[in-house]
Each structure stands twice: as C-alpha cells, then as structure tokens.
CSV table of C-alpha atoms and ligand atoms in Angstrom, one decimal:
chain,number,residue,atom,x,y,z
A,984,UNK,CA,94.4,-39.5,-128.3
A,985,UNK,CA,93.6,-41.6,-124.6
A,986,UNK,CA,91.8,-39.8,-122.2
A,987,UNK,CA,92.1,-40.2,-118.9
A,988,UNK,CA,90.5,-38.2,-116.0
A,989,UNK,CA,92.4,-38.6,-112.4
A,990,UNK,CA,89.8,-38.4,-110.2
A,991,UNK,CA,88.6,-39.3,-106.4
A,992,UNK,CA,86.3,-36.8,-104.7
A,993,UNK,CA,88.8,-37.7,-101.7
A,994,UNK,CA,91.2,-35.2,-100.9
A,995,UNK,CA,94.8,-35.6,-100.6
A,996,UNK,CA,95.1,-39.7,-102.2
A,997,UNK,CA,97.6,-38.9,-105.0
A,998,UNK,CA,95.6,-36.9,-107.9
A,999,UNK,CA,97.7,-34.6,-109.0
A,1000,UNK,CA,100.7,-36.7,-107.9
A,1001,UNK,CA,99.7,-38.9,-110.2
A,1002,UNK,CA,98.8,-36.6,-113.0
A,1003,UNK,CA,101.8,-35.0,-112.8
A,1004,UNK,CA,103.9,-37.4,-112.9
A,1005,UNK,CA,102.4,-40.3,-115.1
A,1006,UNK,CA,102.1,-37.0,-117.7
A,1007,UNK,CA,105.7,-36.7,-117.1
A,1008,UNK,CA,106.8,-40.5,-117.5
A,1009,UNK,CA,104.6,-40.6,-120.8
A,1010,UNK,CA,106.0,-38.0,-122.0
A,1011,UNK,CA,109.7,-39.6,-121.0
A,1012,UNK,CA,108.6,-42.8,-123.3
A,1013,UNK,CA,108.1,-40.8,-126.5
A,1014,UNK,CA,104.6,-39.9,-125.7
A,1015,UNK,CA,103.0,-36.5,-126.4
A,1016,UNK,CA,101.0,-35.2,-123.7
A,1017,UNK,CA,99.0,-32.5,-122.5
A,1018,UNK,CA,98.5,-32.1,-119.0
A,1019,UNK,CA,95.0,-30.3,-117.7
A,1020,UNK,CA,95.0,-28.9,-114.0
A,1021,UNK,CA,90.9,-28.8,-113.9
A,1022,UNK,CA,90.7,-28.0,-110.6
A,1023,UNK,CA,90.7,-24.3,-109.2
A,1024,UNK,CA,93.7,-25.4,-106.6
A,1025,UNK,CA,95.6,-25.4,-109.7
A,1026,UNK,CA,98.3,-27.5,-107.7
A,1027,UNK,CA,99.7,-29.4,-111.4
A,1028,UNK,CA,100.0,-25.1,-112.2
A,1029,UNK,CA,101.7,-24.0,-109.5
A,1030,UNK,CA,103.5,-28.1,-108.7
A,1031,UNK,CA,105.1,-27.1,-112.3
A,1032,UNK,CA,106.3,-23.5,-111.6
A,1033,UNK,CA,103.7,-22.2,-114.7
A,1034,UNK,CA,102.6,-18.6,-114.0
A,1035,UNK,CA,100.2,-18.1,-116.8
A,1036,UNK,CA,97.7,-15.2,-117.9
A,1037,UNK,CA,94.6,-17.5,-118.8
A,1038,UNK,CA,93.8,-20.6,-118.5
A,1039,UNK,CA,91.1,-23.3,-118.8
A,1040,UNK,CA,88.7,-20.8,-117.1
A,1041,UNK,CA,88.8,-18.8,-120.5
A,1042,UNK,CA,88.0,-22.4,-122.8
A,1043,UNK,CA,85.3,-23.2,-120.5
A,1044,UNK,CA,83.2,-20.3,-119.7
A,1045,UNK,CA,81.2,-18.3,-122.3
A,1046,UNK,CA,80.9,-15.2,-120.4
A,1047,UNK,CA,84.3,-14.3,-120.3
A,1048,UNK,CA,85.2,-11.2,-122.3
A,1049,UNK,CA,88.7,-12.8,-122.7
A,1050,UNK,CA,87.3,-16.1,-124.6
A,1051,UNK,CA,90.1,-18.6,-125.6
A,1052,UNK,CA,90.8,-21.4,-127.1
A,1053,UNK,CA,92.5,-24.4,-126.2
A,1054,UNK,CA,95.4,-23.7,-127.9
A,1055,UNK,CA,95.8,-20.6,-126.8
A,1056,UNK,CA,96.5,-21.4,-123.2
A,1057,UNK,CA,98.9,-24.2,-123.8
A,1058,UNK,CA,101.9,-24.1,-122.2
A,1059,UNK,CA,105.0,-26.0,-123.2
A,1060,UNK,CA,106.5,-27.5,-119.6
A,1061,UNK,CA,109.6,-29.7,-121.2
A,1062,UNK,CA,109.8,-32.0,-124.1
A,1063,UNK,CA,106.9,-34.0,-125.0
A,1064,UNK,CA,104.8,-32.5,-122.3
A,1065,UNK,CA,102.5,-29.3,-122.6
A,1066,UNK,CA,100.2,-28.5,-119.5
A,1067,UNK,CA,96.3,-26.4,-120.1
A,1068,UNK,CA,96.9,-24.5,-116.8
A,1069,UNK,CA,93.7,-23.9,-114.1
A,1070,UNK,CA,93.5,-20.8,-111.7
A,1071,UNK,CA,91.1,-20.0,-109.1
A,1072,UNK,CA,88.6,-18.3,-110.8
A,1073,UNK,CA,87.7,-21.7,-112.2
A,1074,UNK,CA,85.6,-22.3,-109.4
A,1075,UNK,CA,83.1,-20.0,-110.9
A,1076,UNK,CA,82.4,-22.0,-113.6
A,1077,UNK,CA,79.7,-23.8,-111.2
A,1078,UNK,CA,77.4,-21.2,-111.0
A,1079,UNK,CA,78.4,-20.7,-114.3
A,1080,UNK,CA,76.8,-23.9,-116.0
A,1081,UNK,CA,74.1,-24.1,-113.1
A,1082,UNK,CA,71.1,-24.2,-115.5
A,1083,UNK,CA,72.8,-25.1,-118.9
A,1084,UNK,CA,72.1,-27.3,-121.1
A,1085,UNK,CA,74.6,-30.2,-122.0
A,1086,UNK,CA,76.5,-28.4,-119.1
A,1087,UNK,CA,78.4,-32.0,-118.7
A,1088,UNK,CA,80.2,-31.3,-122.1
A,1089,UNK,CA,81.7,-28.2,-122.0
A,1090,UNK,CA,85.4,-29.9,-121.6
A,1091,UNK,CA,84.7,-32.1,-124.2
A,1092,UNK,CA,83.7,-29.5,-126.7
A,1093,UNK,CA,87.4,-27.8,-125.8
A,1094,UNK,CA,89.1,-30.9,-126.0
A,1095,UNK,CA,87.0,-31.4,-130.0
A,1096,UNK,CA,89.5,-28.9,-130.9
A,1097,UNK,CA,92.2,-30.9,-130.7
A,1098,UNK,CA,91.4,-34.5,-131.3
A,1099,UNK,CA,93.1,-34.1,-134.3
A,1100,UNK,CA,96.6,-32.6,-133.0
A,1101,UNK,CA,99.1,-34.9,-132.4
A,1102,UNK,CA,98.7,-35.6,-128.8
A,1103,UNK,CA,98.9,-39.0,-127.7
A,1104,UNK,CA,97.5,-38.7,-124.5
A,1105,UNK,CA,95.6,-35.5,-122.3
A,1106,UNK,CA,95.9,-36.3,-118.1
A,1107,UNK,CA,92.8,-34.4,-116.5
A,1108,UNK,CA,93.6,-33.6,-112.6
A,1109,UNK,CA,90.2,-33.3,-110.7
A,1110,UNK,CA,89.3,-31.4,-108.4
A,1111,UNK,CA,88.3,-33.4,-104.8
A,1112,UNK,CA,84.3,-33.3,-105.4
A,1113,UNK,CA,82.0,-35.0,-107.4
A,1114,UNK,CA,80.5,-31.1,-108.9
A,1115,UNK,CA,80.1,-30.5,-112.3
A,1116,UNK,CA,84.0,-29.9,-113.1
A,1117,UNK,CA,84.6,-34.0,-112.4
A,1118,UNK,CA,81.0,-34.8,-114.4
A,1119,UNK,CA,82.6,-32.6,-117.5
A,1120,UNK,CA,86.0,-34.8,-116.6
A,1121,UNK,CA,84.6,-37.9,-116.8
A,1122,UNK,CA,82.2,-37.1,-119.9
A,1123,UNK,CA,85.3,-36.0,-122.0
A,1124,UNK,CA,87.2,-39.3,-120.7
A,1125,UNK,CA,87.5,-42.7,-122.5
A,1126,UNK,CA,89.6,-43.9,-119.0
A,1127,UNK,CA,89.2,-42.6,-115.3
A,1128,UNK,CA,92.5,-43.6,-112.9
A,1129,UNK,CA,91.4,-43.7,-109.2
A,1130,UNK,CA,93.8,-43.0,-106.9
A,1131,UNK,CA,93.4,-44.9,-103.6
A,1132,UNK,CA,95.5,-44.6,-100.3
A,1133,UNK,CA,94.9,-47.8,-98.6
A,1134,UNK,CA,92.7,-46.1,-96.0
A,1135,UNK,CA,89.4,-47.0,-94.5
A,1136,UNK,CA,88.1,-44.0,-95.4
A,1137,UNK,CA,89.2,-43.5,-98.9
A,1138,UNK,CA,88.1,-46.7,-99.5
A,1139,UNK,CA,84.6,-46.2,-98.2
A,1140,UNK,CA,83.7,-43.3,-100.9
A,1141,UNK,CA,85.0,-45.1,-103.4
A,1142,UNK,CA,81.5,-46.5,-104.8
A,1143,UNK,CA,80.1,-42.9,-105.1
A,1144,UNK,CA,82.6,-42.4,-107.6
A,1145,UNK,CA,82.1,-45.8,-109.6
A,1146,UNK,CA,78.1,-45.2,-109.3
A,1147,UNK,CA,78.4,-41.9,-111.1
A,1148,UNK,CA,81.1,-43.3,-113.8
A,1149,UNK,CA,79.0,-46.2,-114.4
A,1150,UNK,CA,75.6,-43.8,-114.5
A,1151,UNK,CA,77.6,-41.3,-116.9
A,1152,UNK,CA,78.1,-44.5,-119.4
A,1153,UNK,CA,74.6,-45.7,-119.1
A,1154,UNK,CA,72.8,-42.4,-119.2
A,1155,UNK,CA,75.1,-40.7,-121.7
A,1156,UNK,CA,76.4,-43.4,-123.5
A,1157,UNK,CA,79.8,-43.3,-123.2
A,1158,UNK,CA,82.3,-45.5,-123.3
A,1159,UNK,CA,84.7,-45.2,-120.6
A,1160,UNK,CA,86.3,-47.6,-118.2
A,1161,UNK,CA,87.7,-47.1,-115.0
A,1162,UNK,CA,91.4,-48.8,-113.1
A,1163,UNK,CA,92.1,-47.8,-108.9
A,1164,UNK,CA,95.2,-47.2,-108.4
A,1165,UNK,CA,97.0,-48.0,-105.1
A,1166,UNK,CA,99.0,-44.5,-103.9
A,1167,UNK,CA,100.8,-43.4,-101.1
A,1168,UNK,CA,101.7,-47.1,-100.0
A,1169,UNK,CA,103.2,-47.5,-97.0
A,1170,UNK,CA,104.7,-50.7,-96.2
A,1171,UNK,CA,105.6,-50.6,-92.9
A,1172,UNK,CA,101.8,-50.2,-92.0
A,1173,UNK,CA,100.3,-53.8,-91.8
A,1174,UNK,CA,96.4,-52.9,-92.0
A,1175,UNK,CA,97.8,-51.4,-96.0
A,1176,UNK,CA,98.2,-55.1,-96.5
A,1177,UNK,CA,94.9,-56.1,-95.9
A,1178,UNK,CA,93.1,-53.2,-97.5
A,1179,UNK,CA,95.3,-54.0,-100.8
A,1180,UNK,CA,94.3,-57.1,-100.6
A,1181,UNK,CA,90.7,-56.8,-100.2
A,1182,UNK,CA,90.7,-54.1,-103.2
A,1183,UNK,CA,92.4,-56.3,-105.4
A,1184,UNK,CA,89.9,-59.0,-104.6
A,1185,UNK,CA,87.1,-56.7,-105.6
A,1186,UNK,CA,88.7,-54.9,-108.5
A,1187,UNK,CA,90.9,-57.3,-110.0
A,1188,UNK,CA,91.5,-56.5,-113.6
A,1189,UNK,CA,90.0,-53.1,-112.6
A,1190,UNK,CA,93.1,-52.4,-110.8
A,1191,UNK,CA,97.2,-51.4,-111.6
A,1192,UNK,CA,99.7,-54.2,-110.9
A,1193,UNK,CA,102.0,-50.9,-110.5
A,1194,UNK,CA,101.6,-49.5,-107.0
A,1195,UNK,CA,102.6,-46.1,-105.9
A,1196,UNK,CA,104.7,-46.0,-102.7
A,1197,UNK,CA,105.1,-43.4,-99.9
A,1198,UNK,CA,108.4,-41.8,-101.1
A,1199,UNK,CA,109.7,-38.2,-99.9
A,1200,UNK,CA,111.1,-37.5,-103.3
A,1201,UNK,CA,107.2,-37.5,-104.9
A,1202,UNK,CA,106.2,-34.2,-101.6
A,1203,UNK,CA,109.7,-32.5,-102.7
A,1204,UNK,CA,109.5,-32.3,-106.3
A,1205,UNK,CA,106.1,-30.7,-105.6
A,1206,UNK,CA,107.9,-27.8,-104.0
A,1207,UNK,CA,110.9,-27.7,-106.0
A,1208,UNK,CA,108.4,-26.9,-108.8
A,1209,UNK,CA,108.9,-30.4,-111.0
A,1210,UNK,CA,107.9,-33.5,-111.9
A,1211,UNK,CA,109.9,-36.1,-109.5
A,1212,UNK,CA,111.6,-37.4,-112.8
A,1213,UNK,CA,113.2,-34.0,-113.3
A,1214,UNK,CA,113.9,-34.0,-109.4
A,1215,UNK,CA,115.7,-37.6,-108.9
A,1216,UNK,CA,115.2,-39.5,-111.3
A,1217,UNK,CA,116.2,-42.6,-109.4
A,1218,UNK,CA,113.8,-42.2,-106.4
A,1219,UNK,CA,111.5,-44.7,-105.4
A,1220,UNK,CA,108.5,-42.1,-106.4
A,1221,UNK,CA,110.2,-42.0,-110.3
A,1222,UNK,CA,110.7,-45.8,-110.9
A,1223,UNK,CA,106.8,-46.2,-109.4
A,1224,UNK,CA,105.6,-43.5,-111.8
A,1225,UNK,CA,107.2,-44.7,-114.8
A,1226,UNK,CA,106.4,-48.3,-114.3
A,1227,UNK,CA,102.8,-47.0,-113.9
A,1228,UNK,CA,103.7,-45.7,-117.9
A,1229,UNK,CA,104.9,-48.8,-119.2
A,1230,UNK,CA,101.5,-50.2,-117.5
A,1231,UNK,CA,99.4,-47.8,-119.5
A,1232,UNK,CA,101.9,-48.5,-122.6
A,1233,UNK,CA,101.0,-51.7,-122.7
A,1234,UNK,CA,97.5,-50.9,-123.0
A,1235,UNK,CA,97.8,-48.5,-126.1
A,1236,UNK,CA,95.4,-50.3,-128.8
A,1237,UNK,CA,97.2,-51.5,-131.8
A,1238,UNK,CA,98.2,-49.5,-134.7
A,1239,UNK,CA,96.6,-46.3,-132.5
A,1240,UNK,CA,98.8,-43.5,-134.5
A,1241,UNK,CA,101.4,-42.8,-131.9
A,1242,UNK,CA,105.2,-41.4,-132.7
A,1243,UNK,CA,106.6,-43.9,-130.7
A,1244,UNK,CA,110.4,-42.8,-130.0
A,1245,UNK,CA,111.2,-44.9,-127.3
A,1246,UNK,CA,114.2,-43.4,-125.0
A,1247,UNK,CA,114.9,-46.2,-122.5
A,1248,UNK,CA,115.0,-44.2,-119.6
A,1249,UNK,CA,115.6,-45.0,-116.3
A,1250,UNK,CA,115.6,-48.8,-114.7
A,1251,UNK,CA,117.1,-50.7,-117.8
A,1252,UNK,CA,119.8,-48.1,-118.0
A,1253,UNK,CA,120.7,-47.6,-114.7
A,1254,UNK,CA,124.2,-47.9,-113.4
A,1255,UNK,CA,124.7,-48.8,-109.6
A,1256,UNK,CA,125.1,-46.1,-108.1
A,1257,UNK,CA,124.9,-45.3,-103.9
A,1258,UNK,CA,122.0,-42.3,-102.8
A,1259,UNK,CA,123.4,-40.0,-100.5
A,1260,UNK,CA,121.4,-36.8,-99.4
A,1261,UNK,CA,123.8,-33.7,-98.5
A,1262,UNK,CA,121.7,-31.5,-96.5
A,1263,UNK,CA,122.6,-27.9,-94.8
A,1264,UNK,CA,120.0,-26.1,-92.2
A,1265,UNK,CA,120.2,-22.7,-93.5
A,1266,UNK,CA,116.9,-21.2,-92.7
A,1267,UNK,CA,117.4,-17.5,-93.9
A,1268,UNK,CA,118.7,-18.6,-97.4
A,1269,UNK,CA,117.0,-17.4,-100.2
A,1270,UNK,CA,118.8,-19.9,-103.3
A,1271,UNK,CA,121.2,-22.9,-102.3
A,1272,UNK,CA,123.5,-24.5,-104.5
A,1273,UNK,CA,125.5,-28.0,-104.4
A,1274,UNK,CA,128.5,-28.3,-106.4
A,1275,UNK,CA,131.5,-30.7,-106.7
A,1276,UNK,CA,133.6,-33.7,-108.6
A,1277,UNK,CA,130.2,-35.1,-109.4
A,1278,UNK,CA,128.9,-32.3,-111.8
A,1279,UNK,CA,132.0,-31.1,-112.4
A,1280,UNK,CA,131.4,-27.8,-110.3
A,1281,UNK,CA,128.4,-26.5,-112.5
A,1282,UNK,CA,125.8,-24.4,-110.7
A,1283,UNK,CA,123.2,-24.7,-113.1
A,1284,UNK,CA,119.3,-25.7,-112.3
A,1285,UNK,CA,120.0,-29.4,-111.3
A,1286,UNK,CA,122.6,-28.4,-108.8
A,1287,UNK,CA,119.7,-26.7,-107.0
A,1288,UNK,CA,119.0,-28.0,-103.7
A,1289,UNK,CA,115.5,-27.9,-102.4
A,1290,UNK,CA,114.4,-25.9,-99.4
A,1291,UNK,CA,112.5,-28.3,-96.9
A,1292,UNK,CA,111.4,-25.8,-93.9
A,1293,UNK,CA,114.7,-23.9,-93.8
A,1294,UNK,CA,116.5,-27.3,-94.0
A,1295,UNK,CA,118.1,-27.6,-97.8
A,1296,UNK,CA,118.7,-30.7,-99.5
A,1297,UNK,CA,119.8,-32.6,-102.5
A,1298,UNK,CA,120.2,-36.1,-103.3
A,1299,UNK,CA,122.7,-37.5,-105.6
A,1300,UNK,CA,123.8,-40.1,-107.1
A,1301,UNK,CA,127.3,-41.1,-106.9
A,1302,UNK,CA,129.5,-44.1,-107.4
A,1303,UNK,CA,130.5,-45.7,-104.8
A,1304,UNK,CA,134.3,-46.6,-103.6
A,1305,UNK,CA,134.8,-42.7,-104.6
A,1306,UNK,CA,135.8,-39.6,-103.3
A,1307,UNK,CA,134.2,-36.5,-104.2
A,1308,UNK,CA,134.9,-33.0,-103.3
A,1309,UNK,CA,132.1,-30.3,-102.9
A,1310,UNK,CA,131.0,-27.0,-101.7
A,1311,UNK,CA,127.6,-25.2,-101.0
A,1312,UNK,CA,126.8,-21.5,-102.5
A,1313,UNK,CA,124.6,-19.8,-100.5
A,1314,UNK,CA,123.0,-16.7,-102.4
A,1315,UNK,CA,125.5,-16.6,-104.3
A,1316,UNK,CA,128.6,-17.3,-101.4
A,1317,UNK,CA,130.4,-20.1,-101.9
A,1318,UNK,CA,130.9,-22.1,-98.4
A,1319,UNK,CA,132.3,-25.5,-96.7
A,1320,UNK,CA,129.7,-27.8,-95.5
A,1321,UNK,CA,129.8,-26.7,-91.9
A,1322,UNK,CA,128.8,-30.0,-90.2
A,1323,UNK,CA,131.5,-32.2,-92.3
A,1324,UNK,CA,134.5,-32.2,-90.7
A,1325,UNK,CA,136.3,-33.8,-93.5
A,1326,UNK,CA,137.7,-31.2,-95.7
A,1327,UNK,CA,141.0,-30.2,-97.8
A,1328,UNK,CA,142.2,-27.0,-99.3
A,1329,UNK,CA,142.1,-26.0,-102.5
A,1330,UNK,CA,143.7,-24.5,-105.2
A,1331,UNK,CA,142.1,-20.8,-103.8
A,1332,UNK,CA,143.2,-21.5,-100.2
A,1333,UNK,CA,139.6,-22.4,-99.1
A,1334,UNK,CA,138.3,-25.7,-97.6
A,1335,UNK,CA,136.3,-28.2,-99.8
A,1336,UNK,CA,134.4,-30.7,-97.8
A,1337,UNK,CA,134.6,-34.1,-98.6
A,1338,UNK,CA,132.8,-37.3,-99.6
A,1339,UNK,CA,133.9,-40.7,-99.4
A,1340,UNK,CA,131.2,-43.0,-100.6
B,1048,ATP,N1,103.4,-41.5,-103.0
B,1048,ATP,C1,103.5,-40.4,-102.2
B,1048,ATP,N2,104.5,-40.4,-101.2
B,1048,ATP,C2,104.6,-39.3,-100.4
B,1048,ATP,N3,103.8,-38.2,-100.5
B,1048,ATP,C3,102.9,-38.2,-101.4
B,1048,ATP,C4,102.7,-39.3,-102.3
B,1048,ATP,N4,101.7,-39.0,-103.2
B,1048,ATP,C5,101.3,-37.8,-102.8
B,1048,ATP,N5,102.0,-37.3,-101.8
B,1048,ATP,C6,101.8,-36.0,-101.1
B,1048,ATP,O1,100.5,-36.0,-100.5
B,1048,ATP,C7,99.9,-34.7,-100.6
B,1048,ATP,C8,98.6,-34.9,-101.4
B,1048,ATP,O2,98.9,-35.4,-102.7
B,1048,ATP,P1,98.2,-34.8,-104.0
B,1048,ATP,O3,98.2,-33.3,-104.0
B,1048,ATP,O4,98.8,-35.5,-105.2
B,1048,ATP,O5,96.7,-35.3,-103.7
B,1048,ATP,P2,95.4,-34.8,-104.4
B,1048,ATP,O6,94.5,-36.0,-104.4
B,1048,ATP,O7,95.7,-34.2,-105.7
B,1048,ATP,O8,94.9,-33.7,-103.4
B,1048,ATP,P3,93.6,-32.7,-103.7
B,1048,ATP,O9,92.4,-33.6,-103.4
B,1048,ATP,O10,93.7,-31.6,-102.7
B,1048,ATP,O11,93.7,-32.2,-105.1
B,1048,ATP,C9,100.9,-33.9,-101.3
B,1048,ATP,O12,101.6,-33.1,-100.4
B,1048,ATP,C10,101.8,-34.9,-102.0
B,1048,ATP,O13,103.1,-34.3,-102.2
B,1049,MG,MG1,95.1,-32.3,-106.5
C-alpha cells in the first residue's frame, strides 16, 4: 500500500482538491483507495456528502470512551474508493498528545491495522499547519504531494515544509520522498509562468509534469458534494486530475501486488462532443433538475443541476450538429427554460425549450 500525505501548512493551494480527486481518479484506474480527511475542517467529509457518527478522532485518541478501529469508521464513497472521515472534535487531539510519547505515530499505528487489507493506496488530507496532526501525516507516509499555487507567498513557506520532511527522515528514519505539485494554474496570469518556471528549476524530478489548472468544475463539485469526475467528467479539472493518476501509475514499483483492472476512462475514450452549460437563476429553489433528448428525460442524480448562489447549472455534453429538446423541474414542477426563446410544444400541450448545438 503507497502512502501519501497531501500537505502544505498553506491554506487554500489545492489540498483536499487534490486528495479528493487524485483518490477519485485512482480509484477510476482500478485502484483501491482509502481516502483520510485528517484535518478537523473535514472538508474531503463534508466535499463528499459523508455524514458519519465517528471518525478518525475515535482511532486516534485513547481517551475516548467510544474507541474505534480503523475499520470501523470506514466509509464506502463509490467503487474502489472508501473515505476514514474527520470531524471537528479532531482538533483536540493536540492537547491530546501534548506530552506523549511517540506522539508522532499515532496514525501510523491506525494505519498497522490495515497494511495487510487490500488497499492499494491511502490519500491523507492535512490540515493547513505544521502541528502534530501533519508530523503524524508525514511519519505514516512513504510519499508527501505538495500542492503549490504559483504564488509568491505559497512559494515562500515552502522550505518549512521540506525542512521538517527532510528532519522527520533523518531523525526518525524514515523513508519518504516528497513531489510539489503545481495547483490552481492560471494561465492567463504571466508572473504563474515565471514562478513555474523557477520551481521547476529548483525541484526538477521533485516535481509533477501534470499540472493542475484553475477550472470552475474542480469549486462546483465541492458543493455538489463529489468528486469532479462524478460531476463532469470531461472538465478541464477531471482530465488534470486523472493525468495526475496515470503520473502516479507510472510510479507504482514493479510486481507491488495491485489488482490492476484497468477501465480506460476518460481521454482515450472520449467522443467529440460540444460543452454547453444550461443555467436558470432561480434563487428560492430548493432541488433543480435538467432533463431532455440527451438523457432520455431521466431525473435521476446526474440530471441534478448544481446550485451556484441561487444561480443553477449543469454542463453537458452533447453532440454537436444536433437538436435537443429539454425542460427544467423545479421542486418537483416541471418548467420551460424561461430565458430561451426557442421552444415547441409537446405531446402534453406544454412548451419544451430547445437546443441546437
Ligand atoms: N484547480 C482549481 N481551480 C479552481 N478552484 C480550485 C482549484 N483547486 C482548488 N480550488 C478551490 O480553492 C479553494 C481551496 O481549495 P482546497 O480546499 O482544495 O484547498 P486546501 O489547501 O485544502 O485548503 P485548506 O488549507 O483550508 O484545507 C476551494 O474552494 C476549491 O474549490
Ligand atoms: Mg483542505
């Protein structure tokens, strides 16, 4: 099983982005992973809609009356992809391990327990502070990913971070190797250029070929409660995210026991299809749907549109040269795009809107 801690005591540069969604992609190329929100934000709980009763809190402390283990906190988010959720009251855990002993290995004596389960890989999100929670990250890591928005400022703290990696492996003894990863990428912005290039000057093999781009998509899914691939697949954020997999892929050591049932998933497979967003500014809605031609009228989970400040959207996918009909259902009302004028009446003497792509 790889290791791998996400961590930057920098707030905001991609962490659980990252966590989230490489977990997911891995988990998309036949990988089994488990996912473990360590910070008390719990924002890869609550990113994944998982409401759980305990969580790592319970592995981790010793003074909890309601003591777990790992397993028992596991929770199963799709296929291939189980997540150890975090909560608040992890915080505590500071004060907790204040004056303990080997207070640096408490996650890896929870993650002992299952070195032997058939998990190919375990994503750690950090928390943004170098405290004890990122020490016990980093001591029960083989790899750390550093996420890095090309910022002066995230740039600067950088080599607290390394310092303590590099002080963990000396003073401890353990192996474990570190890669930056470039997030949040925006390339309209010259000075990301220069930082880019400077990092990869001083990193060099140290550092992803795979950089992650700004991309909407990657802030939605958050709120729509998913990973981006279960979102839109086709986004920018998705194809980023899973050609940061095949990077890590690449790296698996030879003959490492892995059940490798490749699905070739997205860019090998993809047909050409346009990306059009429908959108409807509905502010008091509580649930919005988008159905049509395209999903052949289904108002299941994927037709769900996500609510962006009153304003709801959904991108699709759709082929181009063709016409589709749709409609929107608003709590449960079924209604014609009000700001399309292009519409035609149906079989139930209502108004579909219309498409042309
Ligand atoms: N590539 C991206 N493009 C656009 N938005 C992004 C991207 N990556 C992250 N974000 C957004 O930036 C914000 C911060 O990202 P994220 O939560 O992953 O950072 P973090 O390092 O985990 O933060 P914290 O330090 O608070 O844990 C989120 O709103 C997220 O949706
Ligand atoms: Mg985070």
């Amino acid at each position: 099983m790889r290791i791998i801690s996400i961590a930057n005591q920098k707030g905001g540069c991609g962490k659980t982005t990252t966590a989230v969604n490489l977990a997911a992609a891995l988990a998309a190329n036949g990988r089994k992973v488990l996912l473990i929100d360590f910070d008390p934000q719990a924002h890869a709980t609550v990113g994944l809609n998982i409401e759980a009763k305990k969580n790592i809190y319970h592995c981790l402390s010793k003074l909890t009356p309601q003591k777990a283990a790992l397993e028992d906190i596991i929770v199963n988010v799709s296929i291939n992809l189980d997540l150890a959720p975090s909560n608040i009251i992890l915080t505590t855990i500071e004060q907790e391990l204040a004056n303990e002993i080997g207070r640096e290995n408490r996650l890896q004596e929870t993650l002992s327990a299952i070195s032997n389960s058939n998990y190919d890989y375990a994503i750690i999100d950090c928390p943004p502070n170098l405290g004890i929670l990122t020490v016990n990250a980093i001591c029960a890591s083989n790899e750390v990913i550093i996420p890095v928005e090309p910022s002066r400022f995230s740039v600067e703290g950088l080599g607290r971070l390394i310092d303590i990696i590099n002080l963990i492996k000396e003073r401890l003894e353990h192996r474990v190797d570190f890669k930056v990863l470039v997030t949040i990428f925006d390339s309209r912005l010259k000075y990301g250029f220069k930082i880019l290039a400077d990092l990869r000057n001083r990193f060099r093999e140290s550092m992803f070929s795979t950089i992650i781009h700004v991309n909407v998509k990657l802030k939605e899914s958050q709120s729509f409660g998913s990973s981006v691939f279960d979102f839109d697949k086709y986004s920018r954020g998705a194809k980023d995210y899973y050609s940061l997999s095949k990077e890590m892929i690449k790296t698996e050591a030879q003959g490492e026991p892995l059940k490798v049932k490749i699905q070739e998933l997205i860019e090998e497979h993809l047909p050409k299809l346009a990306e059009i967003t429908v959108k409807l500014n509905l502010p008091g809605a509580r649930e919005v749907y988008v159905a049509g031609d395209f999903n052949n009228w289904r108002t299941d989970k994927d037709a769900a549109m996500a609510d962006n400040h009153g304003s709801w959207i959904k991108s699709l996918r759709l082929e181009p040269g063709q016409q589709y009909r749709y409609r929107f259902i608003v709590d449960g009302k079924w209604i014609t795009d009000p700001e399309n004028p292009f519409q035609e009446k149906n079989p139930y003497g209502e108004f579909d809107s219309l498409l042309k792509i």
